[in-house]
Coordinates of C-alpha atoms in Angstrom, one line a residue:
Chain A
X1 CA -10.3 -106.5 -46.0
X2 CA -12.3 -103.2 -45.8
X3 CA -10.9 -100.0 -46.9
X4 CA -10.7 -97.1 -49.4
X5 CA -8.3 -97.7 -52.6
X6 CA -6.5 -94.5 -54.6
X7 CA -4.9 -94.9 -58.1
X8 CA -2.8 -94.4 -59.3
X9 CA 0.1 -93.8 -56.8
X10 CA 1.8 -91.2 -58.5
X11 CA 0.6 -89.1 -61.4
X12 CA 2.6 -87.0 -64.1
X13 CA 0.9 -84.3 -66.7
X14 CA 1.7 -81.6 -68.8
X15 CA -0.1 -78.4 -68.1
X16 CA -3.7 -78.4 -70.1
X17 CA -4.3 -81.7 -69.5
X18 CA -7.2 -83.1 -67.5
X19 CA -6.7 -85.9 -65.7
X20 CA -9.2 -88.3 -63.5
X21 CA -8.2 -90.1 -59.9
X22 CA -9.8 -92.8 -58.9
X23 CA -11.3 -93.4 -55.2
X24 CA -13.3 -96.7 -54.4
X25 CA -14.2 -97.8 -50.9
X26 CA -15.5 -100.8 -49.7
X27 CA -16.2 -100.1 -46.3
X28 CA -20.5 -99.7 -47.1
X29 CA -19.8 -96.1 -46.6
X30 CA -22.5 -93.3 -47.4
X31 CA -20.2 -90.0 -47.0
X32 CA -16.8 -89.3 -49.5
X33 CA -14.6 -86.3 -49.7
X34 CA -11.5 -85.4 -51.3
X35 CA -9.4 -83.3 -49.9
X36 CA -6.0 -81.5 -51.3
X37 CA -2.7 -81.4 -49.5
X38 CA -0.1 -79.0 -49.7
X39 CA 3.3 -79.0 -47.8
X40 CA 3.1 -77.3 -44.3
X41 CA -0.8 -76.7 -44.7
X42 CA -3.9 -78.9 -43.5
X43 CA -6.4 -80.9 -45.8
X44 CA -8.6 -78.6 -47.7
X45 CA -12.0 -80.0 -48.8
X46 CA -12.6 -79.9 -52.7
X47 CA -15.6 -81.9 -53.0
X48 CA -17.9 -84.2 -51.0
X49 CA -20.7 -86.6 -51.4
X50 CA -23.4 -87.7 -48.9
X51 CA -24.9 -89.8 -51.0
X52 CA -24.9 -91.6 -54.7
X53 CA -25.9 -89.6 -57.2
X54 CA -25.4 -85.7 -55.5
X55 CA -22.1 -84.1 -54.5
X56 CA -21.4 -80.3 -53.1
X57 CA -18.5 -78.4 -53.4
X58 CA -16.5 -78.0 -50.5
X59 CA -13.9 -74.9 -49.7
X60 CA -11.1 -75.3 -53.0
X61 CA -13.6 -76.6 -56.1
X62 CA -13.0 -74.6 -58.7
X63 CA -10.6 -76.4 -61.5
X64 CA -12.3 -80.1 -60.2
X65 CA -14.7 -82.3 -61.3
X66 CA -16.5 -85.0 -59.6
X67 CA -19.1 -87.9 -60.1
X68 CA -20.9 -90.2 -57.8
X69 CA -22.6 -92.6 -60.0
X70 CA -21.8 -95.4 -57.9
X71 CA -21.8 -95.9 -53.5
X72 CA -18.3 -97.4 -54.2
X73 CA -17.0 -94.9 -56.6
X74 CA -16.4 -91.2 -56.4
X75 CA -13.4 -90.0 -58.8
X76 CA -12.1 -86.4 -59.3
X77 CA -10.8 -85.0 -62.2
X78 CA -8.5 -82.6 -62.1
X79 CA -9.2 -79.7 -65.0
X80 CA -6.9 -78.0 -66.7
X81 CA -8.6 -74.6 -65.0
X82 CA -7.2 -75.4 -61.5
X83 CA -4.1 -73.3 -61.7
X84 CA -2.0 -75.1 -59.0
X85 CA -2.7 -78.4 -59.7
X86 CA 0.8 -80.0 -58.5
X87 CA -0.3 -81.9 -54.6
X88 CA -1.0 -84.7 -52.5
X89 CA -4.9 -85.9 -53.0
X90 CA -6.5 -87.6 -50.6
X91 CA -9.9 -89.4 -50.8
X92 CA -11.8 -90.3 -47.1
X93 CA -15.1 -91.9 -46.6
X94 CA -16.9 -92.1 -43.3
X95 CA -20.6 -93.0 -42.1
X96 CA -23.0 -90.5 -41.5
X97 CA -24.1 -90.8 -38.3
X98 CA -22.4 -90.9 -35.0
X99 CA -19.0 -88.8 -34.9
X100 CA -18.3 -89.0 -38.8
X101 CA -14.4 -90.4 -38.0
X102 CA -12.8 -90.2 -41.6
X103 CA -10.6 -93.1 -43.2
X104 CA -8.2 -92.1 -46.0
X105 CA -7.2 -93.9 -48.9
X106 CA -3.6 -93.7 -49.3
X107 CA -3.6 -90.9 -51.5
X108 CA -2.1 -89.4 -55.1
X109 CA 0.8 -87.4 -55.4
X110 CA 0.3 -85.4 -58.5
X111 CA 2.6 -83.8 -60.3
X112 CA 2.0 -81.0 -63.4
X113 CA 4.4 -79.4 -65.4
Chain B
X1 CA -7.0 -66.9 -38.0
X2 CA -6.6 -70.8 -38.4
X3 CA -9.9 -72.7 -37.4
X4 CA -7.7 -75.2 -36.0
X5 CA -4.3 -74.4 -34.8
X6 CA -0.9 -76.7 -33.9
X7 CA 2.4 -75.7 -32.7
X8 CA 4.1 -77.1 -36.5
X9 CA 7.2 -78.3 -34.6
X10 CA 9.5 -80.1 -35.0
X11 CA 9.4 -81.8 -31.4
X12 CA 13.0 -83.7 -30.9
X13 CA 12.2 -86.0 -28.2
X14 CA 14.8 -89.1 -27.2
X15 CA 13.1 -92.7 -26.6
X16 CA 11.1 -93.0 -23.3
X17 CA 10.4 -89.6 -22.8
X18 CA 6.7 -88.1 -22.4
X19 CA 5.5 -85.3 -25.4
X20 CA 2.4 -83.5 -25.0
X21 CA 0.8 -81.4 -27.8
X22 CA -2.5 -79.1 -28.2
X23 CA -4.3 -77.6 -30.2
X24 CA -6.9 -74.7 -30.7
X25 CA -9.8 -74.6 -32.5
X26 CA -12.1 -71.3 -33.0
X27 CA -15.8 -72.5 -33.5
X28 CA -17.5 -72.9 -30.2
X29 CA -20.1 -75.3 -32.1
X30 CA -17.3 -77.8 -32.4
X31 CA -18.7 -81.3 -31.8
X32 CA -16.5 -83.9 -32.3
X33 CA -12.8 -84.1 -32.2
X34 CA -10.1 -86.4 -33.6
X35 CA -6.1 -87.1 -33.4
X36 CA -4.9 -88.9 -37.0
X37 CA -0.9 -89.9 -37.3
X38 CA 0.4 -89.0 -40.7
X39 CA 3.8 -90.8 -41.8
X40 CA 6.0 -88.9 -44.0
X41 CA 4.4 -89.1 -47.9
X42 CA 1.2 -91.2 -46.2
X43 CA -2.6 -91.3 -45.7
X44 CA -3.5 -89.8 -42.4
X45 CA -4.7 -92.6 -40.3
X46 CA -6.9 -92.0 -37.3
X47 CA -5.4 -92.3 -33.9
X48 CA -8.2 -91.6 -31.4
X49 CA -11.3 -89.8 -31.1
X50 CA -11.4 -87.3 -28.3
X51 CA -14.3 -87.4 -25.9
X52 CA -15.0 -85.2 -23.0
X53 CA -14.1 -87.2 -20.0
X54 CA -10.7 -87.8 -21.7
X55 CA -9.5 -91.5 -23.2
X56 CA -6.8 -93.2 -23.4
X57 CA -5.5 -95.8 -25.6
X58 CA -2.5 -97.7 -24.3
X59 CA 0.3 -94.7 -24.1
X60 CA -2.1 -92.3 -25.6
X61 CA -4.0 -89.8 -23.6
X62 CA -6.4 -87.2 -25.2
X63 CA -7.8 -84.4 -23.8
X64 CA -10.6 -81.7 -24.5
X65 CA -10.9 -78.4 -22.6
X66 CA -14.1 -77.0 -24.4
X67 CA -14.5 -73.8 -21.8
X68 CA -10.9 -73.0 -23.4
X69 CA -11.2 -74.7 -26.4
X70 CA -8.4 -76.8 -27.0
X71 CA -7.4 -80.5 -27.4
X72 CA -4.5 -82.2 -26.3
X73 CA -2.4 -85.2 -27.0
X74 CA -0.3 -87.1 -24.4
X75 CA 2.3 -89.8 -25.7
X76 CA 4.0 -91.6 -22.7
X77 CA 7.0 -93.7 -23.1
X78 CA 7.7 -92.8 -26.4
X79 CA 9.1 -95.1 -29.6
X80 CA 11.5 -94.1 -32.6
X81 CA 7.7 -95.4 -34.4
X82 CA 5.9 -92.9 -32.9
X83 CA 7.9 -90.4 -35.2
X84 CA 5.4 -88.5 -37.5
X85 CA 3.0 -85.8 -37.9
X86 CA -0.2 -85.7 -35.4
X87 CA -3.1 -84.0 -36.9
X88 CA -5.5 -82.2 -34.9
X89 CA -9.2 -82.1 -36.3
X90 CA -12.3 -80.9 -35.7
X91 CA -16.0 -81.3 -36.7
X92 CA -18.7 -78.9 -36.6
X93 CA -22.2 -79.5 -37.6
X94 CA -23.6 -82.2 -38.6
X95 CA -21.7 -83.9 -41.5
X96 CA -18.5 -84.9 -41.9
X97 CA -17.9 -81.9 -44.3
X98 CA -17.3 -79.9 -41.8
X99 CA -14.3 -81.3 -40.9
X100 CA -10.9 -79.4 -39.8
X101 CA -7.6 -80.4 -40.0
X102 CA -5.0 -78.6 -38.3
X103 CA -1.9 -78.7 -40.3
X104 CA 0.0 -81.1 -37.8
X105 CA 2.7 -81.3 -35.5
X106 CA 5.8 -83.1 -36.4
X107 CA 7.5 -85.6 -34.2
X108 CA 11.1 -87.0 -34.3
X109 CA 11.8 -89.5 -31.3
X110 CA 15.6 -90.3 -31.4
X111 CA 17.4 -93.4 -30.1

């Protein structure tokens, strides 16, 4: 079956700590974002990649890392510079042509402390 | 203001009964337009695209008004599994970076 798969589930660290998520689609996508959710607000972009090999920041990037050696691949880390770090992340991929309709993986819930 | 804006909710609808939401959204150059379901602790999962002549998808109706610019979401007959949180989004540009998501409505249906 096609889709987009998030590990782990659920994440614990200690503030100072980087830590990496893992995104991998296999749905022969061109186009991946992550995108951070906090309670009561709507998905904010962090970083997204239109293609292997170059990714832009999106609206929240500072404190995150990302890498897109691979079409499959496209992990974030999460530095210890992002000074809110606790959330829900959410990695999507979509095509690039037509509407660009988003499918999510089914996300990380991060916790820092 | 929000680029994309959603009465949060909650609606408390019982089984059967028809719920309509909208939604706003500020940039004219809006091109595309989506409805995703989130489940409580989930992935948002896409519902329906919105086109301009309206669709429908069983008891799902969509709806876009561009001269007023808003979207709208009609759910007839409704389940206890419709309960969640509908997402409103919108895409300007071309590129799905440009993506908004409203921050959602939330949806209780009761027996």
């Amino acid at each position: 079956d096609g889709g987009i798969t998030q590990s782990p589930k659920y994440l614990f660290r200690k503030e100072g700590q980087n830590v990496t998520l893992s995104c991998e689609q296999n749905l022969n996508h061109d186009a991946m974002y992550w995108y951070r959710q906090d309670p009561g607000q709507g998905l904010r972009l962090i970083y997204y990649s239109q293609i292997v090999n170059d990714f832009q920041k999106g609206d929240i990037a500072e404190g995150y890392s990302v890498s897109r050696e691979k079409k499959e691949s496209f992990p974030l880390t999460v530095t210890s510079a992002q000074k809110n770090p606790t959330a829900f992340y959410l990695c999507a991929s979509s095509t690039k042509r037509d509407s660009y309709e988003q499918y999510f993986g089914p996300g990380t819930r991060l916790t820092v402390t | 203001r929000k680029e994309v804006e959603q009465d949060p909710g909650p609606f408390n609808v019982p089984e059967g009964a028809t719920v309509a939401f909208n939604c706003t959204y500020s940039n004219s150059a809006s091109q595309s337009f989506f409805w995703y379901r989130q489940d409580c602790r989930k992935e948002p999962k896409l519902l329906m695209s919105v086109y301009s002549s309206g669709n429908e998808d069983g008891r799902f109706t969509a709806q876009l008004n561009r001269a007023s610019q808003y979207i709208s979401l009609l759910i007839r007959d409704s389940k206890l599994s419709d309960s969640a949180t509908y997402l409103c989004v919108a895409r300007t540009g071309t590129g799905g970076f440009k993506t908004i998501f409203g921050a959602g409505t939330r949806l209780f249906v009761k027996a």
